[in-house]
Short mmCIF file of C-alpha atoms in Angstrom, two decimals:
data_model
loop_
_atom_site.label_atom_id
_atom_site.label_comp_id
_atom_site.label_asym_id
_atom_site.label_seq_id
_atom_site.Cartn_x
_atom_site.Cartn_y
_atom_site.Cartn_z
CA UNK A 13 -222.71 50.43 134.34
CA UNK A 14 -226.20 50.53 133.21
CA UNK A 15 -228.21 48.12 130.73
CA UNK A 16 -230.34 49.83 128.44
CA UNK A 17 -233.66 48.28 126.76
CA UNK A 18 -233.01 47.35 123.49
CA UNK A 19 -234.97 44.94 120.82
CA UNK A 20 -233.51 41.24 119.71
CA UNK A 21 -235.17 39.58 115.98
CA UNK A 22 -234.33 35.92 115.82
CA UNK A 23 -234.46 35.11 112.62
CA UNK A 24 -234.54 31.05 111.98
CA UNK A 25 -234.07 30.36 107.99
CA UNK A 26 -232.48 27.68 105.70
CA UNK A 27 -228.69 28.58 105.09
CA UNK A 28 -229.44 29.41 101.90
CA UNK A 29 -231.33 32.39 102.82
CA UNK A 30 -228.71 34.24 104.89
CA UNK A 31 -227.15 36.07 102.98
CA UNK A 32 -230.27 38.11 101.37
CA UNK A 33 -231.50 38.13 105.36
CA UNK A 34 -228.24 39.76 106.16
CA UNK A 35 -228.29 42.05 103.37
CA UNK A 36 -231.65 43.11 105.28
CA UNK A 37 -230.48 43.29 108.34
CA UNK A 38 -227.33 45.60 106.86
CA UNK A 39 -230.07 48.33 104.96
CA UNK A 40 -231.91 48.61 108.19
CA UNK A 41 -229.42 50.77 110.23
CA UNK A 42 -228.21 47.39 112.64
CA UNK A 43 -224.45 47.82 113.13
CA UNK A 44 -224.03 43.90 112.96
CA UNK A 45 -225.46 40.24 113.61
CA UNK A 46 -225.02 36.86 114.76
CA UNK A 47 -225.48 33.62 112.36
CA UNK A 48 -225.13 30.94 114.36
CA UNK A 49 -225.71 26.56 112.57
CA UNK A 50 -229.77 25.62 114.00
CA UNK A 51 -230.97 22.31 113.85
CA UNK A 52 -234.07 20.59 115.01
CA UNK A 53 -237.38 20.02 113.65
CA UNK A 54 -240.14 22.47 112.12
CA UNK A 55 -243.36 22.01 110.30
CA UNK A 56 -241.54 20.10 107.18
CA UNK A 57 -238.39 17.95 108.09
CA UNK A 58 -236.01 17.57 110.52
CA UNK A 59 -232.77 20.05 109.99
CA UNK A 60 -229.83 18.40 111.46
CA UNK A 61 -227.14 20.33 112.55
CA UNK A 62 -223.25 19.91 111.75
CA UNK A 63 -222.40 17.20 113.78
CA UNK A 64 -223.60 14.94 111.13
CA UNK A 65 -222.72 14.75 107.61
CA UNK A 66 -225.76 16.12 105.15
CA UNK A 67 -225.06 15.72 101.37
CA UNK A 68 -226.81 18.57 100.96
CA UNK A 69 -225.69 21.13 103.19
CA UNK A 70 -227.26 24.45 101.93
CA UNK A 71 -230.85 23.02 103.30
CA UNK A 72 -229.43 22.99 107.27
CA UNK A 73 -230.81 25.74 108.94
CA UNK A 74 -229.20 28.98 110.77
CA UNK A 75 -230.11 31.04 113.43
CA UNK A 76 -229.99 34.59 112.70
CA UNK A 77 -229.53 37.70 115.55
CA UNK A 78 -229.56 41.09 115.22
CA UNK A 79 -230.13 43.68 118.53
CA UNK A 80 -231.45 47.29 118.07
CA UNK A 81 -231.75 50.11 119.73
CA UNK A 82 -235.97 50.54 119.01
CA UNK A 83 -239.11 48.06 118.16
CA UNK A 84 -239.80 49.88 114.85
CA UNK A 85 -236.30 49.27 113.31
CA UNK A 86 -236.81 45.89 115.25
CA UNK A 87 -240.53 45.30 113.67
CA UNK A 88 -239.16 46.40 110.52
CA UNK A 89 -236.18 43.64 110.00
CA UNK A 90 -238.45 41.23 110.83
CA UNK A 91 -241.27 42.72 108.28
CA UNK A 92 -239.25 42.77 105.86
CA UNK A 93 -237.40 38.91 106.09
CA UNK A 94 -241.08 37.86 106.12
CA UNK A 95 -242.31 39.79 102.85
CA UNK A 96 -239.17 39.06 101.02
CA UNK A 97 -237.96 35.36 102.23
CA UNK A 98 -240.54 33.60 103.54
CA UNK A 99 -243.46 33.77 100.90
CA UNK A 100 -241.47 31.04 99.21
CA UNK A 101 -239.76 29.42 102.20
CA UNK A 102 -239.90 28.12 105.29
CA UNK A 103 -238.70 30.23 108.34
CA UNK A 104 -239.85 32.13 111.89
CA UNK A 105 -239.07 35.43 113.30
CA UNK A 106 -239.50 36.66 116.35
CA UNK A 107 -238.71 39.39 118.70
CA UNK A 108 -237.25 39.37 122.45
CA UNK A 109 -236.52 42.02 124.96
CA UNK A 110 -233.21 42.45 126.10
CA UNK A 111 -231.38 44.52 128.05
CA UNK A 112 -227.70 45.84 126.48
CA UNK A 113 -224.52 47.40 127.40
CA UNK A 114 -222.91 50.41 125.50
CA UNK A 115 -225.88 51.06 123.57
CA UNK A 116 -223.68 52.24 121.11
CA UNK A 117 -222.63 49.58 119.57
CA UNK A 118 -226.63 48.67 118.20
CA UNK A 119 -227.92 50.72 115.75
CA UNK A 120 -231.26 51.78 114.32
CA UNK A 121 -233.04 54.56 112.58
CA UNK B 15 -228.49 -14.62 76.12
CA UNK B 16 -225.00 -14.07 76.27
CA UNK B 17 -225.31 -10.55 76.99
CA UNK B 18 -227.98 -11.19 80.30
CA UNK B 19 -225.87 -13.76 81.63
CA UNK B 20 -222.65 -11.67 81.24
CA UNK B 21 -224.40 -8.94 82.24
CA UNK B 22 -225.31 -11.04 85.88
CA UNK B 23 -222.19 -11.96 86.55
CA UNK B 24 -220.76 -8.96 86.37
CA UNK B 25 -223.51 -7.35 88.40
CA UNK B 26 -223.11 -10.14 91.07
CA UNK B 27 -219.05 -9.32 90.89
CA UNK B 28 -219.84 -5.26 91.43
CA UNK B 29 -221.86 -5.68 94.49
CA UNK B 30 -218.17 -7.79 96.31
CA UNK B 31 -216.68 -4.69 95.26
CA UNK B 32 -215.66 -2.57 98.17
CA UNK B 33 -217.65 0.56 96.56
CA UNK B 34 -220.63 -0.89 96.64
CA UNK B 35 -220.24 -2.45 99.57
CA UNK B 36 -219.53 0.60 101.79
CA UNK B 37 -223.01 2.25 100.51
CA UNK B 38 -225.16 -0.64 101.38
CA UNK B 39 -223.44 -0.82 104.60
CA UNK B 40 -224.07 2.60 105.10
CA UNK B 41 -227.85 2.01 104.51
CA UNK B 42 -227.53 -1.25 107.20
CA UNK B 43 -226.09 0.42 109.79
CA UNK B 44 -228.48 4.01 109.10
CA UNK B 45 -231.68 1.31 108.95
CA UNK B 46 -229.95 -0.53 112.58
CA UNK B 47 -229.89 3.47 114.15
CA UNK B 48 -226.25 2.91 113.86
CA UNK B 49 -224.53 6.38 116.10
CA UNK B 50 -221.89 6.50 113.68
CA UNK B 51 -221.99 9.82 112.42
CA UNK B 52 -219.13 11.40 109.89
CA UNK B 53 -219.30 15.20 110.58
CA UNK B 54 -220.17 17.62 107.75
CA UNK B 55 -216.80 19.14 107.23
CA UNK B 56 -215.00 15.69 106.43
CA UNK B 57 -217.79 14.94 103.47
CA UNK B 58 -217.07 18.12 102.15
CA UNK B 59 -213.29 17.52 102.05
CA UNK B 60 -214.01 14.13 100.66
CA UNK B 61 -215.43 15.57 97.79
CA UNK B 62 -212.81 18.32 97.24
CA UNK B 63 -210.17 15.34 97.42
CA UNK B 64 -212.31 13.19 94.81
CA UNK B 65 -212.96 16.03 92.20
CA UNK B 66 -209.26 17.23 92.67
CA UNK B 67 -207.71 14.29 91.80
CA UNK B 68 -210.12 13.64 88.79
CA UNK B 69 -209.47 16.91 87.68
CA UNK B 70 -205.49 16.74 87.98
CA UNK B 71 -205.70 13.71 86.34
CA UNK B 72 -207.46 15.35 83.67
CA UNK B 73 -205.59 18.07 83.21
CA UNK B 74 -202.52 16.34 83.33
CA UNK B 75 -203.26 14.43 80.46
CA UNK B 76 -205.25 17.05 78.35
CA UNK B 77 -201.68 18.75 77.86
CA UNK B 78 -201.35 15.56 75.09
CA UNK B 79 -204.95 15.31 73.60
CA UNK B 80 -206.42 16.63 70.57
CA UNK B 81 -209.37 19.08 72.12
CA UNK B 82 -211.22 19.50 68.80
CA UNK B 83 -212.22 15.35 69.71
CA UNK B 84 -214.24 16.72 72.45
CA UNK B 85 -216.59 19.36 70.63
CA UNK B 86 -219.12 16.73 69.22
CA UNK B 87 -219.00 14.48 73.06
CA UNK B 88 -219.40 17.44 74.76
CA UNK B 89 -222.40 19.14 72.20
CA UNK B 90 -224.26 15.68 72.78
CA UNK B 91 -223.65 16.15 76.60
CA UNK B 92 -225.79 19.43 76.21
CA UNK B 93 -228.35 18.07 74.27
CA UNK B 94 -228.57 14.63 76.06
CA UNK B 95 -228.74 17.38 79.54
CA UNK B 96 -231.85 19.10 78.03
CA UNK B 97 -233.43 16.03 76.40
CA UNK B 98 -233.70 14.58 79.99
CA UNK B 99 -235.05 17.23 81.39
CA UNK B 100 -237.77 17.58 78.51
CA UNK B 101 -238.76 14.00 78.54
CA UNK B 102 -238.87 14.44 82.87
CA UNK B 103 -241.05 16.65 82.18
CA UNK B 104 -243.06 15.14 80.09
CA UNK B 105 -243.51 12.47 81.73
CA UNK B 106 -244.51 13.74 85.16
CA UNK B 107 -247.23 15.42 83.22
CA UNK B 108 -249.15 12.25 82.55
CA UNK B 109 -248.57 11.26 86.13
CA UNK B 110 -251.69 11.88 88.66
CA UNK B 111 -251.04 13.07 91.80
CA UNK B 112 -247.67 14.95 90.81
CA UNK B 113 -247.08 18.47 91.38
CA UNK B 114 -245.93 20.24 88.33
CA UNK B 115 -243.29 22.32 90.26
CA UNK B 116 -241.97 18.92 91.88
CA UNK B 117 -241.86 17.30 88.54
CA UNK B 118 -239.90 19.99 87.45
CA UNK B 119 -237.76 19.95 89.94
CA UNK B 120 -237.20 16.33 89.92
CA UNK B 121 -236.47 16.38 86.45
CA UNK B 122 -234.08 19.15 86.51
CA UNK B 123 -232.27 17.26 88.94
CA UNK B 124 -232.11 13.94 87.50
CA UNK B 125 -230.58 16.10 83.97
CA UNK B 126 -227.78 17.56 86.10
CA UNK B 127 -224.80 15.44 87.02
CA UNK B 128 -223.39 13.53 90.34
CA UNK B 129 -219.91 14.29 91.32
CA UNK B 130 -219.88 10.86 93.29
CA UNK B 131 -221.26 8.98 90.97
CA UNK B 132 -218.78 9.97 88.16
CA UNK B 133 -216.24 8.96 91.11
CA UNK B 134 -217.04 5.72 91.25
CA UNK B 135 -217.48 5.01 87.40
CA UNK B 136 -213.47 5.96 87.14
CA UNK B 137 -212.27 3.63 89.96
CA UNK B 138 -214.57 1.05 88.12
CA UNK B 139 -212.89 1.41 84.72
CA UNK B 140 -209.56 1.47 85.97
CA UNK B 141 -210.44 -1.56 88.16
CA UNK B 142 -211.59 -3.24 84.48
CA UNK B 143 -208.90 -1.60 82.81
CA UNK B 144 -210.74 0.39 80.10
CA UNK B 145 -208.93 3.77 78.60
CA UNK B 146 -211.15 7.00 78.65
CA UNK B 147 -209.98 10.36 77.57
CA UNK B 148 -208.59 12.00 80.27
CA UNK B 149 -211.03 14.94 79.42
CA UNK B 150 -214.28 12.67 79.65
CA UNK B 151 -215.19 13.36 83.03
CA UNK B 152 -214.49 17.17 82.08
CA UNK B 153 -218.16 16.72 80.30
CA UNK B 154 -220.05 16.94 83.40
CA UNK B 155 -220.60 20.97 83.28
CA UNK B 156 -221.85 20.59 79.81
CA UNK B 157 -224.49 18.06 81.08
CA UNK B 158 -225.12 19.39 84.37
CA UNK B 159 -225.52 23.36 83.96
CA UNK B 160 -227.93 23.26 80.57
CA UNK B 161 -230.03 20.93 82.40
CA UNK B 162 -230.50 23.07 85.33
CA UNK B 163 -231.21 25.82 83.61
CA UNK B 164 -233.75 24.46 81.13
CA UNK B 165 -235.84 23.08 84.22
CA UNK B 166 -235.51 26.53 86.27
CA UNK B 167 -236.75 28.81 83.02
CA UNK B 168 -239.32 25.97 81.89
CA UNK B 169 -240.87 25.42 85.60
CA UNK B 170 -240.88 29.36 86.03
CA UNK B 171 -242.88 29.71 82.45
CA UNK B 172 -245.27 27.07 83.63
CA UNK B 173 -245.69 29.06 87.15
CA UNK B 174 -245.96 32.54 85.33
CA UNK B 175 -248.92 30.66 83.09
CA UNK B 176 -250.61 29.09 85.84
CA UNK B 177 -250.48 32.76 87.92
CA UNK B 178 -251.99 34.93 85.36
CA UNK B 179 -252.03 33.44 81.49
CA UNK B 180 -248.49 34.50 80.85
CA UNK B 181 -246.31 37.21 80.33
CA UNK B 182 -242.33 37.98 80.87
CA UNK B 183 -240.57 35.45 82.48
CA UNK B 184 -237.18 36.92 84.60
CA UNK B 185 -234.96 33.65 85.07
CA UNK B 186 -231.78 34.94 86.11
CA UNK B 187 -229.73 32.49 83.32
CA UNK B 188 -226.40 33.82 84.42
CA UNK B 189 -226.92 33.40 87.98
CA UNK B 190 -227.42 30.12 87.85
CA UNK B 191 -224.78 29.11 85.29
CA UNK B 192 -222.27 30.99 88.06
CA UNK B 193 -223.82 29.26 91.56
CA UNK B 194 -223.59 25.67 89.32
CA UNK B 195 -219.68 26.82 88.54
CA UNK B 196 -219.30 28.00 92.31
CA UNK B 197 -220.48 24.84 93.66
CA UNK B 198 -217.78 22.67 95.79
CA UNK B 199 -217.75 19.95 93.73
CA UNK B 200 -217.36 21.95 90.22
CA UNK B 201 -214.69 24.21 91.44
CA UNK B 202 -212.71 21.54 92.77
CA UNK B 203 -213.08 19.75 89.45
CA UNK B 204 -212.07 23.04 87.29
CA UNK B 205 -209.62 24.19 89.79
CA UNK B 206 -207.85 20.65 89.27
CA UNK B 207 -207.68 20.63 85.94
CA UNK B 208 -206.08 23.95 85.59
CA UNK B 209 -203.73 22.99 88.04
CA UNK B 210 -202.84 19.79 85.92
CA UNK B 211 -203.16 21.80 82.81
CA UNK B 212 -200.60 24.60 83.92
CA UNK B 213 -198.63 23.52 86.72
CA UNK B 214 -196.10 20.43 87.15
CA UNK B 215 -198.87 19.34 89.34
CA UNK B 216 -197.82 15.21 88.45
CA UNK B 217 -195.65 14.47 91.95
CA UNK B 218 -198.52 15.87 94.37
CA UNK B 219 -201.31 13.73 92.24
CA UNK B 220 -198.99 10.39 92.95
CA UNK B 221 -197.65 10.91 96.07
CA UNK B 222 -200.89 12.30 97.93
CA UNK B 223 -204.47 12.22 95.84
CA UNK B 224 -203.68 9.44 94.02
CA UNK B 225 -203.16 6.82 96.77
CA UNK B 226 -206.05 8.44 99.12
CA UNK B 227 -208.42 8.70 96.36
CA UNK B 228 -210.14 4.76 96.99
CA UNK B 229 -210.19 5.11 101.01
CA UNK B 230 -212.17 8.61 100.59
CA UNK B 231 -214.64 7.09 98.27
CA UNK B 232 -215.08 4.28 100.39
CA UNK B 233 -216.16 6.67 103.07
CA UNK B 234 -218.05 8.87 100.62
CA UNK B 235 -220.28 6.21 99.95
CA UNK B 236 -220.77 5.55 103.34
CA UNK B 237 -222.14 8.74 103.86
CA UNK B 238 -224.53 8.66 100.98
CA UNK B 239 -225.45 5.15 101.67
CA UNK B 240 -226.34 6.46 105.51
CA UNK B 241 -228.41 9.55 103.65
CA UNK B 242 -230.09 7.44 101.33
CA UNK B 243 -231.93 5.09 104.05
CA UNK B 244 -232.65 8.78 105.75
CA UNK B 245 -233.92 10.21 102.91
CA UNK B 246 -236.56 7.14 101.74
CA UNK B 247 -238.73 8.20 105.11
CA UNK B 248 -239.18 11.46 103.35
CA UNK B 249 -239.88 10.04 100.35
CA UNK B 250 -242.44 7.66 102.00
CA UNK B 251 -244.84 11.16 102.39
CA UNK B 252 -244.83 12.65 98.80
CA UNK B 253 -246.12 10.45 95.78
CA UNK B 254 -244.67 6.73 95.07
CA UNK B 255 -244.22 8.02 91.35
CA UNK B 256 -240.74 9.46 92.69
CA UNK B 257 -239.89 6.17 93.44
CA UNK B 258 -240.65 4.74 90.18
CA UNK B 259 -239.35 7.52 88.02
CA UNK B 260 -235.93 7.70 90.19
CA UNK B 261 -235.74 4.15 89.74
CA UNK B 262 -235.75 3.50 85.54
CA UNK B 263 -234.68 6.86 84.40
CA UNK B 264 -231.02 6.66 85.40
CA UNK B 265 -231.22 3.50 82.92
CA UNK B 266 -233.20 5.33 80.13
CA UNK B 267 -230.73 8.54 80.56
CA UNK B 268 -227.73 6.43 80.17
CA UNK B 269 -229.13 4.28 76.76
CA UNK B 270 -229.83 7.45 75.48
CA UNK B 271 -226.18 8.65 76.40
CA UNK B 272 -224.82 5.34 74.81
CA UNK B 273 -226.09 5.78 71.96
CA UNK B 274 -224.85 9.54 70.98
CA UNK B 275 -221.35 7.97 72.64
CA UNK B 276 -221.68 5.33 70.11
CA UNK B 277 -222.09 8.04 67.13
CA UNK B 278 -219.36 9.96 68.35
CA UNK B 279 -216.97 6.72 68.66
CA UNK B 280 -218.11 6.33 65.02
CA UNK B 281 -217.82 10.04 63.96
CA UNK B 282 -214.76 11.42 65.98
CA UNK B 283 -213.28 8.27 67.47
CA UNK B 284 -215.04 8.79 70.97
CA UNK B 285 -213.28 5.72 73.22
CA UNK B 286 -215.66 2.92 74.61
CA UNK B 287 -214.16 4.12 78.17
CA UNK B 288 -215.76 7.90 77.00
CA UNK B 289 -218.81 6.41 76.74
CA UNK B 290 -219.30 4.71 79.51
CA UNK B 291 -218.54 8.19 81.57
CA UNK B 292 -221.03 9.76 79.18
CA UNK B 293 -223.41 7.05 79.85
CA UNK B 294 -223.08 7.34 83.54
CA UNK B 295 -222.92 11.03 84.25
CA UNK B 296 -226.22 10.68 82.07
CA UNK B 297 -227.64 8.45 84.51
CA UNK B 298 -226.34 10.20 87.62
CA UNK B 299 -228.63 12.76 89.37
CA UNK B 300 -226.82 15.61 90.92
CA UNK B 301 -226.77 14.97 94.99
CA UNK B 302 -224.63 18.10 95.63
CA UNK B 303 -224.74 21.02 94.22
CA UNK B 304 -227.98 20.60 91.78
CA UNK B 305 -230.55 20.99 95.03
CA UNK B 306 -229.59 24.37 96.48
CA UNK B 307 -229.67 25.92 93.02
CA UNK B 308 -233.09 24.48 92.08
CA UNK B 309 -234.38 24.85 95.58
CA UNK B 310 -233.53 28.96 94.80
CA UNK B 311 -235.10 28.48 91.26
CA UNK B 312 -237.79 26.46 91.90
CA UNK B 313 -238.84 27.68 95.80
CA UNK B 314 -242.12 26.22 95.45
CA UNK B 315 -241.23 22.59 95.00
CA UNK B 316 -241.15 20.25 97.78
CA UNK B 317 -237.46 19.29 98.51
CA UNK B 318 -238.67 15.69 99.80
CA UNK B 319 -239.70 14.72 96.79
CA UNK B 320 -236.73 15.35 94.73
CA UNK B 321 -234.04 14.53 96.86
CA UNK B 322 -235.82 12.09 98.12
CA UNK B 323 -235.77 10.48 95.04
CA UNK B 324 -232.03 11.58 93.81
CA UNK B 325 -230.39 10.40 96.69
CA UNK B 326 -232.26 7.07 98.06
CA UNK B 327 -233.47 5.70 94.91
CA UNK B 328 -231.59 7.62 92.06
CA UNK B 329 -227.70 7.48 93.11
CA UNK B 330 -228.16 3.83 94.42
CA UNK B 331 -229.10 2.68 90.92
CA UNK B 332 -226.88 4.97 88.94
CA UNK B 333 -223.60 3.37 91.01
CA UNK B 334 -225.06 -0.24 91.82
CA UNK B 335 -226.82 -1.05 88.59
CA UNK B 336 -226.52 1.53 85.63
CA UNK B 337 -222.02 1.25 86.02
CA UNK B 338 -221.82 -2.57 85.69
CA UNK B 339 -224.54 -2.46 83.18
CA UNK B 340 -222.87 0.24 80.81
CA UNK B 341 -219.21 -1.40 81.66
CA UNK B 342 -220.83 -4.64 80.28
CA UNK B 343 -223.01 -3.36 76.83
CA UNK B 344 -219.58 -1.39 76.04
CA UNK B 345 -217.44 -4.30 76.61
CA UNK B 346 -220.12 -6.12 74.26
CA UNK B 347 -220.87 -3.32 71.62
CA UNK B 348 -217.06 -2.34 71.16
CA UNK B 349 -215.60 -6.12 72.13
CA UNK B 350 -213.16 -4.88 74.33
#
C-alpha cells in the first residue's frame, strides 16, 4: 500500500464554537472530521478537561481535525475558522503534514 | 430587634444544615487541593434529576390549580428580570475601572435565574414547612430568558455606538429565547412538568426522584462549592467591583422580588411560600445555562469576571444568606 501526502488543520476552540467550525469544515469539500474534549492552559484560563466536573461546561475546549487532500483547501479551513471565529474568541489553528491511506476517503476542491 | 435576632438564629441554624454544609466543604477541601474530583457527566445528571423532580412535582399539582393566579407572579417575574438587569447596568456605569461589555455581562447574568439555587430554596421550605404553589418554581423562564435578552440587545446597542455612532442593531431575539429553552437545566424543568401535567407520572416521582432528590443536592453543592473556591483565583485578576456587586445584589434583587410577591399576595392571593421562590430565583444568578448564551451574545466580555462573580461570590450568598433571610422576613411579614 502506499501513503499519500495529504494536509491535517488542528483546530483548538471553546466547545461552543464547534459546531459553526464544523459547518466550515463541511462547505470546504472535507469528507469528515475529528472533535475530540482538549484541556490545558492557553493565554486566558486553564480549560479542564472531563475528568472533572465544570458547572459550566460549554467553556471546555475541543480539539478539532480535519485531513485534506491539498494545502489550499487546507489553508482555506483554517482562513476561514480564523476570520469567522476567532475575531471574538479565543482559539489556534494550525497545519501538519501527514501522510494517508486511501486518499479517497479526504476530500478537497 | 426581634426581626435581627430571629433573623441570626435562623442564619446560625441554616449553616448546620446539610446543604450548606456540603458547599462550604466543597470550598475546604478545593482550598486543601483536595483530589476529589466528581466527573462532568454525573453533575449534569444531577441537575437533570433536580429539575425533573421539581418539575414533576409541579406538574403534578398544576392539574388542581387555578393558572389565571399565576399571570400577575409571573408578569412581575419579567419585569423584576429586566429591572435587574437595568439597574446592573446602571450601576457598573458609575464604577471606574469596569468594562462596559463585562458589566453587561455581569448584569445579564445576575437577572437570569439559578437552577441550583431554586433547588435548595424548595428543600428549605419543605424542611420549614411553608406551602408554595406548585407552579412557583415554574417562574424561572419568565425571569431568566427576558433578562438575558435585555442585556444581549442593550450591550450590543452600546457596542454598535461605541464602533461607529450607531445604526441597526441585529440581536438574534429568537435565538436566544430557544438556546435559554434548550439549556439542560430548562428542558429538564419543562420536560417534567409536562410529564406531571399529562402523564400518571405520581409513582415514578415517589418511588425514585423523590427519595434521591436530597443526596443529589448534597453532591450538587459539593461541586459548586469546589468551583466556587476555583473560580475566586479568576476573579482575583479582573476588578474587585465584581466582588462587591456579586456580593449585595442577590440581597437587593430579592427585596425588590419581595415586595412585587407581597402585592401579588395582596392582589391575587400569591402564598408567602411563592414569594420566597420569587424572592430567591430573584437573587439567584444563573451558573448553568446563562454563561454560554451570553458568552455567544456578548463575545467580547471577559468570562472571569462574570462567572467569577456568579459562581464564587453570587450563588454562595443567594443559598447561604439571601434563603434564610427571605424564609425569615416572610415568616415575619405574613406571621406564618
Amino acid at each position: 500500500m502506499t501513503y499519500h501526502k495529504a494536509k491535517k488543520v488542528v483546530i483548538i476552540a471553546e466547545k461552543m464554537l464547534s459546531e459553526k467550525i464544523c459547518r466550515i469544515i463541511d462547505a470546504s469539500g472535507a469528507r469528515g472530521y475529528t472533535v475530540v474534549p482538549a484541556g490545558g492552559r492557553g493565554a486566558h484560563h486553564k480549560h479542564y478537561t472531563s475528568e472533572r466536573a465544570s458547572v459550566v461546561d460549554d467553556f471546555a475546549t475541543v480539539r478539532i481535525e480535519v485531513v485534506v487532500n491539498n494545502k489550499t483547501t487546507a489553508e482555506e479551513i483554517g482562513n476561514q475558522v480564523v476570520e469567522q471565529c476567532f475575531d471574538k474568541y479565543s482559539g489556534i489553528v494550525y497545519l501538519e503534514d501527514v501522510e494517508v491511506l486511501r486518499p479517497g476517503k479526504f476530500g478537497g476542491k | 430587634m426581634d426581626f435581627l435576632a430571629d433573623f441570626f438564629i435562623r442564619f446560625l441554624v441554616q449553616f448546620q444544615s446539610p446543604t450548606l454544609g456540603f458547599l462550604i466543604g466543597g470550598m475546604l477541601i478545593a482550598a486543601l487541593g483536595s483530589k476529589l474530583k466528581i466527573p462532568n457527566p454525573i453533575y449534569q445528571f444531577v441537575v437533570f434529576m433536580l429539575l425533573m423532580k421539581i418539575g414533576l412535582n409541579g406538574g403534578i399539582e398544576i392539574r388542581e390549580a387555578n393558572l389565571f393566579a399565576m399571570a400577575l407572579p409571573a408578569f412581575f417575574s419579567i419585569l423584576i428580570g429586566l429591572a435587574i438587569v437595568r439597574v446592573g447596568i446602571a450601576i457598573f456605569g458609575l464604577l471606574p475601572g469596569v468594562n462596559s461589555a463585562d458589566g453587561f455581562a455581569t448584569a445579564g447574568l445576575f437577572g437570569a435565574v439559578s437552577a441550583s439555587t431554586l433547588a435548595v430554596a424548595i428543600v428549605m421550605l419543605e424542611e420549614e414547612a411553608i406551602a408554595f404553589e406548585a407552579w412557583a418554581p415554574a417562574l424561572y423562564p419568565f425571569m431568566d430568558i427576558p433578562a438575558l435578552i435585555l442585556a444581549i440587545v442593550m450591550a450590543n446597542i452600546h457596542m454598535k455606538k461605541e464602533e461607529n455612532g450607531g445604526g441597526e442593531v441585529d440581536v438574534n431575539v429568537w435565538g436566544i429565547v430557544k438556546e435559554s429553552l434548550r439549556g439542560s437545566a430548562l428542558s429538564a424543568l419543562l420536560l417534567g412538568l409536562a410529564l406531571g401535567l399529562f402523564t400518571n407520572s405520581g409513582s415514578v416521582l415517589e418511588s425514585f426522584y423523590e427519595p434521591l432528590f436530597r443526596g443529589f443536592l448534597s453532591i450538587l453543592m459539593l461541586i459548586m462549592g469546589m468551583e466556587a473556591y476555583d473560580r475566586i483565583k479568576e476573579l482575583r485578576s479582573v476588578a474587585h467591583w465584581y466582588a462587591i456587586y456579586a456580593g449585595f445584589a442577590p440581597l437587593l434583587h430579592g427585596l425588590i422580588a419581595f415586595g412585587l410577591g407581597y402585592i401579588a399576595h395582596l392582589l391575587v392571593g400569591f402564598s408567602p411560600g411563592g414569594v420566597i421562590i420569587l424572592s430567591v430565583i430573584a437573587s439567584s444568578n444563573s451558573d448553568i445555562s446563562g454563561p454560554p448564551t451570553l458568552r455567544a451574545g456578548i463575545p467580547s466580555a471577559n468570562p472571569s469576571s462574570y462567572i467569577g462573580a456568579s459562581t464564587s461570590v453570587g450563588t454562595p450568598v443567594a443559598i447561604a444568606v439571601a434563603i434564610p433571610l427571605f424564609i425569615a422576613l416572610a415568616q415575619i411579614v405574613f406571621d406564618i
